[in-house]
PDB file of C-alpha atoms in Angstrom:
ATOM      1  CA  MET A   9     -70.113   5.434 -12.096  1.00  0.00           C
ATOM      2  CA  ARG A  10     -70.577   2.052 -10.684  1.00  0.00           C
ATOM      3  CA  LYS A  11     -74.462   1.456  -9.967  1.00  0.00           C
ATOM      4  CA  GLU A  12     -75.731  -1.482  -8.157  1.00  0.00           C
ATOM      5  CA  LYS A  13     -78.701  -3.023  -6.296  1.00  0.00           C
ATOM      6  CA  PRO A  14     -77.238  -5.027  -3.534  1.00  0.00           C
ATOM      7  CA  ASP A  15     -78.885  -6.931  -0.817  1.00  0.00           C
ATOM      8  CA  VAL A  16     -77.381  -5.583   2.306  1.00  0.00           C
ATOM      9  CA  PRO A  17     -77.257  -7.367   5.804  1.00  0.00           C
ATOM     10  CA  ALA A  18     -79.506  -6.056   8.265  1.00  0.00           C
ATOM     11  CA  ALA A  19     -80.144  -6.827  11.799  1.00  0.00           C
ATOM     12  CA  ASP A  20     -83.390  -8.851  11.212  1.00  0.00           C
ATOM     13  CA  GLY A  21     -82.695 -10.084   7.653  1.00  0.00           C
ATOM     14  CA  THR A  22     -81.457  -8.537   4.510  1.00  0.00           C
ATOM     15  CA  ALA A  23     -82.370  -5.024   3.124  1.00  0.00           C
ATOM     16  CA  ASP A  24     -82.643  -4.358  -0.636  1.00  0.00           C
ATOM     17  CA  ALA A  25     -80.494  -1.187  -1.485  1.00  0.00           C
ATOM     18  CA  TYR A  26     -79.102   1.004  -4.031  1.00  0.00           C
ATOM     19  CA  LEU A  27     -75.490   1.816  -4.407  1.00  0.00           C
ATOM     20  CA  ALA A  28     -73.613   4.434  -6.516  1.00  0.00           C
ATOM     21  CA  VAL A  29     -69.943   4.774  -6.228  1.00  0.00           C
ATOM     22  CA  PRO A  30     -67.970   7.204  -8.680  1.00  0.00           C
ATOM     23  CA  ASP A  31     -65.115   5.802 -10.664  1.00  0.00           C
ATOM     24  CA  GLY A  32     -61.743   6.062  -8.983  1.00  0.00           C
ATOM     25  CA  GLY A  33     -61.547   6.883  -5.214  1.00  0.00           C
ATOM     26  CA  PRO A  34     -61.849   5.970  -2.576  1.00  0.00           C
ATOM     27  CA  HIS A  35     -64.750   8.467  -1.910  1.00  0.00           C
ATOM     28  CA  PRO A  36     -66.253   9.941   1.126  1.00  0.00           C
ATOM     29  CA  GLY A  37     -69.292   7.765   2.292  1.00  0.00           C
ATOM     30  CA  VAL A  38     -72.961   8.844   2.467  1.00  0.00           C
ATOM     31  CA  LEU A  39     -75.859   6.969   3.461  1.00  0.00           C
ATOM     32  CA  LEU A  40     -79.188   8.191   2.017  1.00  0.00           C
ATOM     33  CA  PHE A  41     -82.192   7.138   4.253  1.00  0.00           C
ATOM     34  CA  PRO A  42     -85.318   7.331   1.831  1.00  0.00           C
ATOM     35  CA  ASP A  43     -88.866   8.373   3.024  1.00  0.00           C
ATOM     36  CA  ALA A  44     -91.513   5.805   3.891  1.00  0.00           C
ATOM     37  CA  PHE A  45     -92.131   5.076   0.118  1.00  0.00           C
ATOM     38  CA  GLY A  46     -88.835   3.331  -0.108  1.00  0.00           C
ATOM     39  CA  LEU A  47     -86.378   2.690  -3.116  1.00  0.00           C
ATOM     40  CA  ARG A  48     -87.663   3.834  -6.369  1.00  0.00           C
ATOM     41  CA  PRO A  49     -86.333   5.762  -9.497  1.00  0.00           C
ATOM     42  CA  ARG A  50     -86.623   9.227  -7.558  1.00  0.00           C
ATOM     43  CA  ILE A  51     -84.468   7.853  -4.831  1.00  0.00           C
ATOM     44  CA  GLU A  52     -81.866   6.401  -7.350  1.00  0.00           C
ATOM     45  CA  GLU A  53     -81.938   9.568  -9.150  1.00  0.00           C
ATOM     46  CA  MET A  54     -81.141  11.583  -5.905  1.00  0.00           C
ATOM     47  CA  ALA A  55     -78.324   9.127  -4.815  1.00  0.00           C
ATOM     48  CA  ASP A  56     -76.729   9.594  -8.385  1.00  0.00           C
ATOM     49  CA  ARG A  57     -76.939  13.323  -7.990  1.00  0.00           C
ATOM     50  CA  VAL A  58     -75.007  12.926  -4.613  1.00  0.00           C
ATOM     51  CA  ALA A  59     -72.391  10.365  -6.050  1.00  0.00           C
ATOM     52  CA  GLU A  60     -71.813  13.081  -9.030  1.00  0.00           C
ATOM     53  CA  ARG A  61     -70.299  15.290  -6.563  1.00  0.00           C
ATOM     54  CA  GLY A  62     -67.661  12.542  -5.449  1.00  0.00           C
ATOM     55  CA  TYR A  63     -69.329  10.639  -2.810  1.00  0.00           C
ATOM     56  CA  ALA A  64     -69.934   6.837  -2.648  1.00  0.00           C
ATOM     57  CA  VAL A  65     -73.879   6.605  -1.636  1.00  0.00           C
ATOM     58  CA  LEU A  66     -75.715   3.888  -0.083  1.00  0.00           C
ATOM     59  CA  ALA A  67     -79.489   4.039   0.145  1.00  0.00           C
ATOM     60  CA  PRO A  68     -81.113   1.041   1.936  1.00  0.00           C
ATOM     61  CA  ASN A  69     -84.758  -0.109   2.218  1.00  0.00           C
ATOM     62  CA  LEU A  70     -85.266   0.823   5.978  1.00  0.00           C
ATOM     63  CA  LEU A  71     -88.645  -0.806   6.094  1.00  0.00           C
ATOM     64  CA  TYR A  72     -87.063  -4.340   4.817  1.00  0.00           C
ATOM     65  CA  ARG A  73     -89.016  -5.927   7.424  1.00  0.00           C
ATOM     66  CA  GLY A  74     -92.076  -5.454   5.641  1.00  0.00           C
ATOM     67  CA  GLY A  75     -90.764  -6.893   2.602  1.00  0.00           C
ATOM     68  CA  ARG A  76     -88.741  -5.722  -0.521  1.00  0.00           C
ATOM     69  CA  THR A  77     -89.491  -2.509  -2.372  1.00  0.00           C
ATOM     70  CA  PRO A  78     -92.086  -1.800  -3.702  1.00  0.00           C
ATOM     71  CA  LEU A  79     -94.200  -2.121  -0.651  1.00  0.00           C
ATOM     72  CA  VAL A  80     -96.877   0.358  -2.106  1.00  0.00           C
ATOM     73  CA  ASP A  81     -98.317   1.210  -5.324  1.00  0.00           C
ATOM     74  CA  PHE A  82     -95.974   4.020  -6.505  1.00  0.00           C
ATOM     75  CA  ALA A  83     -98.712   5.397  -9.075  1.00  0.00           C
ATOM     76  CA  ALA A  84    -100.529   6.448  -5.889  1.00  0.00           C
ATOM     77  CA  LEU A  85     -97.889   8.864  -4.702  1.00  0.00           C
ATOM     78  CA  GLU A  86     -98.939  11.626  -7.327  1.00  0.00           C
ATOM     79  CA  ASP A  87    -102.557  11.381  -5.949  1.00  0.00           C
ATOM     80  CA  PRO A  88    -103.209  13.509  -3.026  1.00  0.00           C
ATOM     81  CA  GLU A  89    -106.322  11.665  -2.348  1.00  0.00           C
ATOM     82  CA  ARG A  90    -104.616   8.290  -1.961  1.00  0.00           C
ATOM     83  CA  ARG A  91    -101.791   9.418  -0.004  1.00  0.00           C
ATOM     84  CA  GLY A  92    -103.631   8.632   3.326  1.00  0.00           C
ATOM     85  CA  GLU A  93    -104.345   5.004   1.898  1.00  0.00           C
ATOM     86  CA  VAL A  94    -100.588   4.558   1.218  1.00  0.00           C
ATOM     87  CA  PHE A  95     -99.492   5.922   4.653  1.00  0.00           C
ATOM     88  CA  GLY A  96    -102.131   3.658   6.199  1.00  0.00           C
ATOM     89  CA  LYS A  97    -100.167   0.485   4.794  1.00  0.00           C
ATOM     90  CA  LEU A  98     -96.927   1.684   5.937  1.00  0.00           C
ATOM     91  CA  MET A  99     -97.492   3.109   9.341  1.00  0.00           C
ATOM     92  CA  PRO A 100     -97.165  -0.252  11.263  1.00  0.00           C
ATOM     93  CA  LEU A 101     -93.827  -0.607   9.685  1.00  0.00           C
ATOM     94  CA  ILE A 102     -92.704   2.923  10.462  1.00  0.00           C
ATOM     95  CA  GLU A 103     -93.869   2.546  13.934  1.00  0.00           C
ATOM     96  CA  ALA A 104     -91.980  -0.804  14.525  1.00  0.00           C
ATOM     97  CA  LEU A 105     -88.784   0.838  13.364  1.00  0.00           C
ATOM     98  CA  ASP A 106     -87.751   2.178  16.953  1.00  0.00           C
ATOM     99  CA  THR A 107     -84.526   3.505  18.123  1.00  0.00           C
ATOM    100  CA  GLU A 108     -83.401   0.002  19.084  1.00  0.00           C
ATOM    101  CA  ALA A 109     -84.304  -1.676  15.749  1.00  0.00           C
ATOM    102  CA  MET A 110     -82.719   1.305  13.805  1.00  0.00           C
ATOM    103  CA  THR A 111     -79.590   1.268  15.651  1.00  0.00           C
ATOM    104  CA  ARG A 112     -79.209  -2.540  15.091  1.00  0.00           C
ATOM    105  CA  ASP A 113     -79.811  -1.999  11.477  1.00  0.00           C
ATOM    106  CA  ALA A 114     -77.555   0.959  11.269  1.00  0.00           C
ATOM    107  CA  GLU A 115     -74.398  -0.923  12.586  1.00  0.00           C
ATOM    108  CA  LYS A 116     -75.032  -3.665   9.635  1.00  0.00           C
ATOM    109  CA  TYR A 117     -75.361  -0.979   6.964  1.00  0.00           C
ATOM    110  CA  LEU A 118     -72.368   1.092   8.262  1.00  0.00           C
ATOM    111  CA  ASP A 119     -70.123  -2.130   8.414  1.00  0.00           C
ATOM    112  CA  TRP A 120     -71.173  -3.217   5.018  1.00  0.00           C
ATOM    113  CA  PHE A 121     -70.751   0.086   3.371  1.00  0.00           C
ATOM    114  CA  ALA A 122     -67.431   0.548   4.796  1.00  0.00           C
ATOM    115  CA  ALA A 123     -66.141  -2.799   3.258  1.00  0.00           C
ATOM    116  CA  GLN A 124     -67.039  -1.866  -0.229  1.00  0.00           C
ATOM    117  CA  ASP A 125     -64.575  -0.842  -3.052  1.00  0.00           C
ATOM    118  CA  GLY A 126     -64.279   2.983  -3.586  1.00  0.00           C
ATOM    119  CA  VAL A 127     -65.630   3.800  -0.272  1.00  0.00           C
ATOM    120  CA  ALA A 128     -63.079   5.913   1.934  1.00  0.00           C
ATOM    121  CA  GLU A 129     -62.278   4.953   5.412  1.00  0.00           C
ATOM    122  CA  GLY A 130     -63.804   7.235   8.402  1.00  0.00           C
ATOM    123  CA  PRO A 131     -67.059   8.389   9.588  1.00  0.00           C
ATOM    124  CA  VAL A 132     -70.026   9.022   7.091  1.00  0.00           C
ATOM    125  CA  VAL A 133     -72.560  11.609   6.434  1.00  0.00           C
ATOM    126  CA  ILE A 134     -76.198  10.587   6.410  1.00  0.00           C
ATOM    127  CA  THR A 135     -78.909  12.502   4.426  1.00  0.00           C
ATOM    128  CA  GLY A 136     -82.514  11.439   5.246  1.00  0.00           C
ATOM    129  CA  TYR A 137     -85.984  12.196   4.337  1.00  0.00           C
ATOM    130  CA  CYS A 138     -89.150  12.097   6.114  1.00  0.00           C
ATOM    131  CA  MET A 139     -88.925   9.126   8.452  1.00  0.00           C
ATOM    132  CA  GLY A 140     -85.324   8.678   6.916  1.00  0.00           C
ATOM    133  CA  GLY A 141     -84.632  12.126   8.539  1.00  0.00           C
ATOM    134  CA  THR A 142     -85.685  11.014  11.909  1.00  0.00           C
ATOM    135  CA  ASN A 143     -83.682   7.827  11.704  1.00  0.00           C
ATOM    136  CA  ALA A 144     -80.582   9.494  10.614  1.00  0.00           C
ATOM    137  CA  LEU A 145     -80.757  11.452  13.765  1.00  0.00           C
ATOM    138  CA  ARG A 146     -81.179   8.408  15.768  1.00  0.00           C
ATOM    139  CA  VAL A 147     -78.038   6.920  14.187  1.00  0.00           C
ATOM    140  CA  ILE A 148     -75.793   9.913  14.704  1.00  0.00           C
ATOM    141  CA  GLU A 149     -76.681   9.781  18.302  1.00  0.00           C
ATOM    142  CA  ALA A 150     -76.009   6.067  18.482  1.00  0.00           C
ATOM    143  CA  PHE A 151     -72.711   6.209  16.569  1.00  0.00           C
ATOM    144  CA  PRO A 152     -71.016   9.576  17.028  1.00  0.00           C
ATOM    145  CA  ASP A 153     -67.743   8.160  16.107  1.00  0.00           C
ATOM    146  CA  ARG A 154     -68.905   6.661  12.938  1.00  0.00           C
ATOM    147  CA  VAL A 155     -71.183   9.510  11.667  1.00  0.00           C
ATOM    148  CA  LYS A 156     -69.804  12.901  11.250  1.00  0.00           C
ATOM    149  CA  ALA A 157     -72.841  14.872  10.303  1.00  0.00           C
ATOM    150  CA  ILE A 158     -76.296  14.369   9.318  1.00  0.00           C
ATOM    151  CA  ALA A 159     -78.986  16.347   7.041  1.00  0.00           C
ATOM    152  CA  SER A 160     -82.580  15.769   7.902  1.00  0.00           C
ATOM    153  CA  PHE A 161     -85.376  17.095   5.437  1.00  0.00           C
ATOM    154  CA  HIS A 162     -89.155  17.185   6.447  1.00  0.00           C
ATOM    155  CA  GLY A 163     -88.273  14.660   9.156  1.00  0.00           C
ATOM    156  CA  GLY A 164     -91.112  14.025  11.469  1.00  0.00           C
ATOM    157  CA  ARG A 165     -91.508  13.412  15.220  1.00  0.00           C
ATOM    158  CA  LEU A 166     -88.142  14.523  16.095  1.00  0.00           C
ATOM    159  CA  ALA A 167     -89.167  15.809  19.485  1.00  0.00           C
ATOM    160  CA  THR A 168     -92.349  14.148  21.111  1.00  0.00           C
ATOM    161  CA  ASP A 169     -93.307  13.210  24.527  1.00  0.00           C
ATOM    162  CA  GLN A 170     -92.400   9.604  24.203  1.00  0.00           C
ATOM    163  CA  PRO A 171     -89.467   8.094  26.058  1.00  0.00           C
ATOM    164  CA  ASP A 172     -88.020   7.098  22.587  1.00  0.00           C
ATOM    165  CA  SER A 173     -88.267  10.723  21.321  1.00  0.00           C
ATOM    166  CA  PRO A 174     -84.783  11.282  19.218  1.00  0.00           C
ATOM    167  CA  HIS A 175     -84.335  14.775  20.810  1.00  0.00           C
ATOM    168  CA  LEU A 176     -83.706  13.307  24.178  1.00  0.00           C
ATOM    169  CA  ARG A 177     -80.467  11.819  23.056  1.00  0.00           C
ATOM    170  CA  VAL A 178     -78.722  14.685  21.183  1.00  0.00           C
ATOM    171  CA  GLY A 179     -76.214  14.911  24.000  1.00  0.00           C
ATOM    172  CA  SER A 180     -74.089  12.272  22.316  1.00  0.00           C
ATOM    173  CA  ILE A 181     -73.660  13.925  19.114  1.00  0.00           C
ATOM    174  CA  THR A 182     -70.086  15.307  18.289  1.00  0.00           C
ATOM    175  CA  GLY A 183     -70.763  16.101  14.631  1.00  0.00           C
ATOM    176  CA  GLU A 184     -72.850  18.644  12.678  1.00  0.00           C
ATOM    177  CA  VAL A 185     -76.523  18.376  11.974  1.00  0.00           C
ATOM    178  CA  TYR A 186     -78.977  20.237   9.600  1.00  0.00           C
ATOM    179  CA  PHE A 187     -82.668  20.491   9.681  1.00  0.00           C
ATOM    180  CA  GLY A 188     -84.718  21.557   7.005  1.00  0.00           C
ATOM    181  CA  HIS A 189     -88.439  21.564   8.267  1.00  0.00           C
ATOM    182  CA  ALA A 190     -91.560  21.918   6.185  1.00  0.00           C
ATOM    183  CA  ASP A 191     -93.699  24.573   7.603  1.00  0.00           C
ATOM    184  CA  GLN A 192     -96.809  22.597   6.875  1.00  0.00           C
ATOM    185  CA  ASP A 193     -96.108  19.611   8.674  1.00  0.00           C
ATOM    186  CA  PRO A 194     -98.247  18.232  11.388  1.00  0.00           C
ATOM    187  CA  SER A 195     -95.339  15.896  12.679  1.00  0.00           C
ATOM    188  CA  ALA A 196     -92.954  18.605  13.080  1.00  0.00           C
ATOM    189  CA  THR A 197     -94.952  21.683  14.523  1.00  0.00           C
ATOM    190  CA  ALA A 198     -93.550  24.876  15.589  1.00  0.00           C
ATOM    191  CA  GLU A 199     -93.504  23.791  19.290  1.00  0.00           C
ATOM    192  CA  GLN A 200     -91.736  20.498  18.502  1.00  0.00           C
ATOM    193  CA  ILE A 201     -89.212  22.313  16.383  1.00  0.00           C
ATOM    194  CA  ARG A 202     -88.556  24.787  19.266  1.00  0.00           C
ATOM    195  CA  THR A 203     -88.307  21.779  21.767  1.00  0.00           C
ATOM    196  CA  LEU A 204     -85.612  20.074  19.353  1.00  0.00           C
ATOM    197  CA  GLU A 205     -83.697  23.254  18.988  1.00  0.00           C
ATOM    198  CA  ASP A 206     -83.637  23.907  22.937  1.00  0.00           C
ATOM    199  CA  ALA A 207     -82.335  20.374  23.433  1.00  0.00           C
ATOM    200  CA  LEU A 208     -79.759  20.857  20.893  1.00  0.00           C
ATOM    201  CA  ASP A 209     -78.654  24.346  22.398  1.00  0.00           C
ATOM    202  CA  GLU A 210     -78.381  22.705  25.830  1.00  0.00           C
ATOM    203  CA  ALA A 211     -76.221  20.054  24.477  1.00  0.00           C
ATOM    204  CA  GLY A 212     -73.953  22.525  22.763  1.00  0.00           C
ATOM    205  CA  VAL A 213     -74.410  20.782  19.385  1.00  0.00           C
ATOM    206  CA  THR A 214     -73.310  22.384  16.029  1.00  0.00           C
ATOM    207  CA  TYR A 215     -76.507  22.640  14.150  1.00  0.00           C
ATOM    208  CA  ARG A 216     -78.830  24.621  11.637  1.00  0.00           C
ATOM    209  CA  SER A 217     -82.568  24.389  11.865  1.00  0.00           C
ATOM    210  CA  GLU A 218     -84.572  26.157   9.309  1.00  0.00           C
ATOM    211  CA  VAL A 219     -88.229  25.984   8.041  1.00  0.00           C
ATOM    212  CA  TYR A 220     -88.927  26.014   4.471  1.00  0.00           C
ATOM    213  CA  GLU A 221     -91.804  28.384   3.974  1.00  0.00           C
ATOM    214  CA  GLY A 222     -94.669  27.136   1.892  1.00  0.00           C
ATOM    215  CA  ALA A 223     -93.385  23.530   1.696  1.00  0.00           C
ATOM    216  CA  GLY A 224     -95.414  20.710   3.056  1.00  0.00           C
ATOM    217  CA  HIS A 225     -94.245  17.330   4.511  1.00  0.00           C
ATOM    218  CA  GLY A 226     -92.326  15.544   1.577  1.00  0.00           C
ATOM    219  CA  TYR A 227     -91.237  18.512  -0.511  1.00  0.00           C
ATOM    220  CA  THR A 228     -88.277  16.891  -1.705  1.00  0.00           C
ATOM    221  CA  MET A 229     -90.059  14.096  -3.508  1.00  0.00           C
ATOM    222  CA  SER A 230     -90.797  15.153  -7.223  1.00  0.00           C
ATOM    223  CA  ASP A 231     -92.677  11.756  -7.704  1.00  0.00           C
ATOM    224  CA  THR A 232     -95.418  12.723  -5.048  1.00  0.00           C
ATOM    225  CA  ALA A 233     -98.260  15.230  -4.653  1.00  0.00           C
ATOM    226  CA  ALA A 234     -96.031  16.936  -1.834  1.00  0.00           C
ATOM    227  CA  TYR A 235     -93.421  18.138  -4.345  1.00  0.00           C
ATOM    228  CA  HIS A 236     -92.300  21.813  -3.771  1.00  0.00           C
ATOM    229  CA  GLU A 237     -89.930  22.966  -6.368  1.00  0.00           C
ATOM    230  CA  GLU A 238     -88.264  25.881  -4.581  1.00  0.00           C
ATOM    231  CA  ALA A 239     -87.929  23.949  -1.275  1.00  0.00           C
ATOM    232  CA  GLU A 240     -86.368  21.141  -3.205  1.00  0.00           C
ATOM    233  CA  LYS A 241     -83.803  23.370  -4.785  1.00  0.00           C
ATOM    234  CA  ARG A 242     -82.967  24.999  -1.435  1.00  0.00           C
ATOM    235  CA  HIS A 243     -82.456  21.382  -0.018  1.00  0.00           C
ATOM    236  CA  TRP A 244     -79.783  20.590  -2.392  1.00  0.00           C
ATOM    237  CA  GLU A 245     -77.856  23.731  -1.868  1.00  0.00           C
ATOM    238  CA  ASN A 246     -77.923  23.093   1.944  1.00  0.00           C
ATOM    239  CA  LEU A 247     -77.088  19.337   1.564  1.00  0.00           C
ATOM    240  CA  PHE A 248     -74.040  20.205  -0.770  1.00  0.00           C
ATOM    241  CA  ALA A 249     -72.933  22.864   1.446  1.00  0.00           C
ATOM    242  CA  LEU A 250     -72.722  20.517   4.560  1.00  0.00           C
ATOM    243  CA  LEU A 251     -71.242  17.826   2.702  1.00  0.00           C
ATOM    244  CA  GLU A 252     -68.461  20.246   1.660  1.00  0.00           C
ATOM    245  CA  ARG A 253     -68.059  21.651   5.050  1.00  0.00           C
ATOM    246  CA  VAL A 254     -67.428  18.278   6.637  1.00  0.00           C
ATOM    247  CA  ARG A 255     -65.600  16.495   3.715  1.00  0.00           C
TER     248      ARG A 255
END
């Protein structure tokens, strides 16, 4: 397997990234949108696991406008008492990455990825985590012809009262979407999940939306205090099932 750490063109600069491409090919493309903590060994491990199934995987640093990874002290991720401190540093960057900025970035990511050796032609799948899940939804809405499916795990603020809320644009989706919500997540309350599902139903989108009981926001990330082993295992099962369905 080819593993690289390329610099990828983005709308307002260059995003550091991680690329994993199996030998041979070409292979179907998967974009992996990390959580707010960005590129690190855990994200590389997750990208490798997807690539081992026969997919070319690109994980870009979505918060590149704030600098190259690392943007925070990774040692703080396993400490529940320091989690708020870390989010405090990252929140301005997360809020600045609105739909317009993410759409401009995504077009660059998709163009660059499609031109790489070993990546098959055609639409990609996006799997996203936390803010990456929210932005995966934004991208499939903006590029329904270039993204055939997404999976969002513990994504937050998917349905809000703001004019930029992702649930307001689901009518453009032509592919399949999957949501694995955390049931202890203030950024994805039961009311917000219902609002999202109502919008998807009204638009006739093919989707699955599930709540992972006992799991908190960030449950897939084994290098953080939010990790939930059972929910992480369930996430892999659902992600790989989706990838096979749309392959």
